[in-house]
Amino acid sequence: MSANDLPPIKNYPAWLWRIFRKVFVVVFFGIGTVIIGAIVFPILRLFNPKKTAFKKAGHKFISLVLDFYIHLMSWIRISTYKISDLKAMRNLRGCVIVANHPSLLDVIYTLAFVRDADCIVKAGLKKSLVSVAKGMRRGLA
């Protein structure tokens, strides 16, 4: 598919607004991961010197931050979701969740909704520019 095959843009202000929103959430995610890695995790480590306590606190913190991120994306209408039983997802233990089209967003949603999740992610996402989340999770291991 080439640029010539794409339909023409009919509403430039709406198109530019959508592009701005997408860039905003990506930049927000990137800056957030740097802040979390450089400031929040060292502070969490100070208050949780044992590895298991730090890992548990880190999982909970990342889950809460990604939950906020998902609500932000929903609020500015970038990504929406509908889950019938969110409480059941929050309490999952010892389960394997398989995404039918694995992407970085699947990882974000899984880590946000399943409070104590560890993820195995396809190698192709490692090469992605926005795969900072994997490095963020590595700090918890």
Coordinates of C-alpha atoms in Angstrom, one line a residue:
M1 CA 0.0 0.0 0.0
S2 CA 1.4 3.4 -0.9
A3 CA 0.4 6.9 0.0
N4 CA -1.4 7.3 -3.3
D5 CA -3.8 4.4 -2.2
L6 CA -5.0 6.2 0.9
P7 CA -8.2 8.2 0.8
P8 CA -7.9 12.0 0.8
I9 CA -8.3 13.8 4.2
K10 CA -11.7 15.5 4.3
N11 CA -11.4 17.3 7.6
Y12 CA -7.9 18.6 8.3
P13 CA -8.7 20.1 11.8
A14 CA -10.2 16.8 13.0
W15 CA -7.3 14.9 11.5
L16 CA -4.7 17.2 13.1
W17 CA -6.5 16.9 16.5
R18 CA -6.4 13.1 16.3
I19 CA -2.7 13.1 15.4
F20 CA -2.0 15.5 18.3
R21 CA -3.9 13.2 20.7
K22 CA -1.9 10.2 19.6
V23 CA 1.4 12.0 19.9
F24 CA 0.4 13.3 23.3
V25 CA -0.3 9.8 24.7
V26 CA 2.9 8.4 23.3
V27 CA 5.0 11.3 24.7
F28 CA 3.1 11.0 28.0
F29 CA 3.9 7.3 28.2
G30 CA 7.6 7.9 27.4
I31 CA 8.1 10.7 29.9
G32 CA 6.2 8.7 32.5
T33 CA 8.4 5.7 32.1
V34 CA 11.5 7.8 32.5
I35 CA 10.1 9.4 35.6
I36 CA 9.1 6.1 37.1
G37 CA 12.4 4.4 36.3
A38 CA 14.6 7.3 37.5
I39 CA 12.6 8.6 40.5
V40 CA 9.7 6.4 41.6
F41 CA 11.4 3.0 41.6
P42 CA 14.4 4.1 43.6
I43 CA 12.0 5.6 46.2
L44 CA 10.0 2.4 46.2
R45 CA 13.2 0.4 46.7
L46 CA 14.1 2.6 49.8
F47 CA 10.8 1.8 51.4
N48 CA 10.8 -1.9 50.3
P49 CA 14.3 -3.2 50.8
K50 CA 13.3 -6.9 50.5
K51 CA 13.1 -8.1 46.9
T52 CA 9.7 -9.7 47.3
A53 CA 8.2 -6.6 48.9
F54 CA 9.7 -4.4 46.2
K55 CA 8.3 -6.7 43.5
K56 CA 4.8 -6.6 45.0
A57 CA 4.8 -2.9 45.5
G58 CA 6.2 -2.4 42.0
H59 CA 3.5 -4.6 40.4
K60 CA 0.8 -2.7 42.2
F61 CA 2.3 0.7 41.3
I62 CA 2.7 -0.2 37.6
S63 CA -0.8 -1.6 37.5
L64 CA -2.3 1.6 39.0
V65 CA -0.2 3.8 36.7
L66 CA -1.2 1.9 33.6
D67 CA -4.9 1.9 34.8
F68 CA -4.6 5.7 34.9
Y69 CA -3.0 5.7 31.4
I70 CA -5.8 3.6 30.0
H71 CA -8.4 5.9 31.5
L72 CA -6.5 8.9 30.0
M73 CA -6.6 7.2 26.5
S74 CA -10.3 6.5 27.0
W75 CA -11.0 10.1 28.1
I76 CA -9.3 11.7 25.1
R77 CA -10.8 9.0 22.9
I78 CA -7.7 7.2 21.6
S79 CA -8.5 3.8 22.9
T80 CA -11.6 2.4 24.6
Y81 CA -12.4 -0.9 26.3
K82 CA -15.4 -2.8 27.6
I83 CA -14.9 -5.4 30.3
S84 CA -17.9 -7.2 31.8
D85 CA -16.3 -8.4 35.0
L86 CA -13.3 -6.2 35.9
K87 CA -13.3 -7.4 39.5
A88 CA -12.7 -11.0 38.3
M89 CA -9.8 -9.9 36.2
R90 CA -8.2 -8.0 39.1
N91 CA -8.2 -11.2 41.2
L92 CA -6.8 -13.6 38.6
R93 CA -4.1 -15.9 39.9
G94 CA -2.2 -18.7 38.1
C95 CA -3.7 -18.0 34.7
V96 CA -2.4 -17.7 31.2
I97 CA -3.8 -14.9 29.2
V98 CA -3.2 -15.1 25.4
A99 CA -3.8 -12.1 23.2
N100 CA -5.0 -12.9 19.7
H101 CA -3.1 -10.0 18.2
P102 CA -0.2 -9.2 20.5
S103 CA 0.8 -5.6 20.6
L104 CA 2.2 -3.2 23.2
L105 CA -1.4 -2.1 24.1
D106 CA -2.2 -5.7 25.0
V107 CA 0.6 -5.7 27.5
I108 CA -0.6 -2.3 28.9
Y109 CA -4.1 -3.5 29.3
T110 CA -3.0 -6.8 30.9
L111 CA -0.7 -5.2 33.4
A112 CA -3.4 -2.6 34.2
F113 CA -6.3 -5.0 34.8
V114 CA -4.5 -8.0 36.2
R115 CA -2.9 -6.7 39.4
D116 CA -0.1 -9.3 39.8
A117 CA 0.7 -10.1 36.2
D118 CA 4.0 -11.1 34.7
C119 CA 4.1 -10.9 30.9
I120 CA 5.8 -12.8 28.1
V121 CA 5.9 -10.6 25.1
K122 CA 6.7 -11.4 21.5
A123 CA 10.2 -10.5 20.5
G124 CA 9.0 -8.1 17.7
L125 CA 7.8 -5.7 20.3
K126 CA 11.4 -5.4 21.7
K127 CA 12.4 -3.7 18.5
S128 CA 9.5 -1.1 18.9
L129 CA 10.4 2.5 19.8
V130 CA 7.8 2.5 22.5
S131 CA 8.7 -0.8 24.2
V132 CA 10.0 1.1 27.2
A133 CA 7.4 -0.7 29.3
K134 CA 9.3 -3.9 29.0
G135 CA 12.4 -2.2 30.5
M136 CA 10.2 -0.8 33.2
R137 CA 9.0 -4.3 34.1
R138 CA 12.5 -5.7 34.0
G139 CA 13.4 -3.4 36.9
L140 CA 11.0 -5.3 39.0
A141 CA 12.5 -8.8 38.3

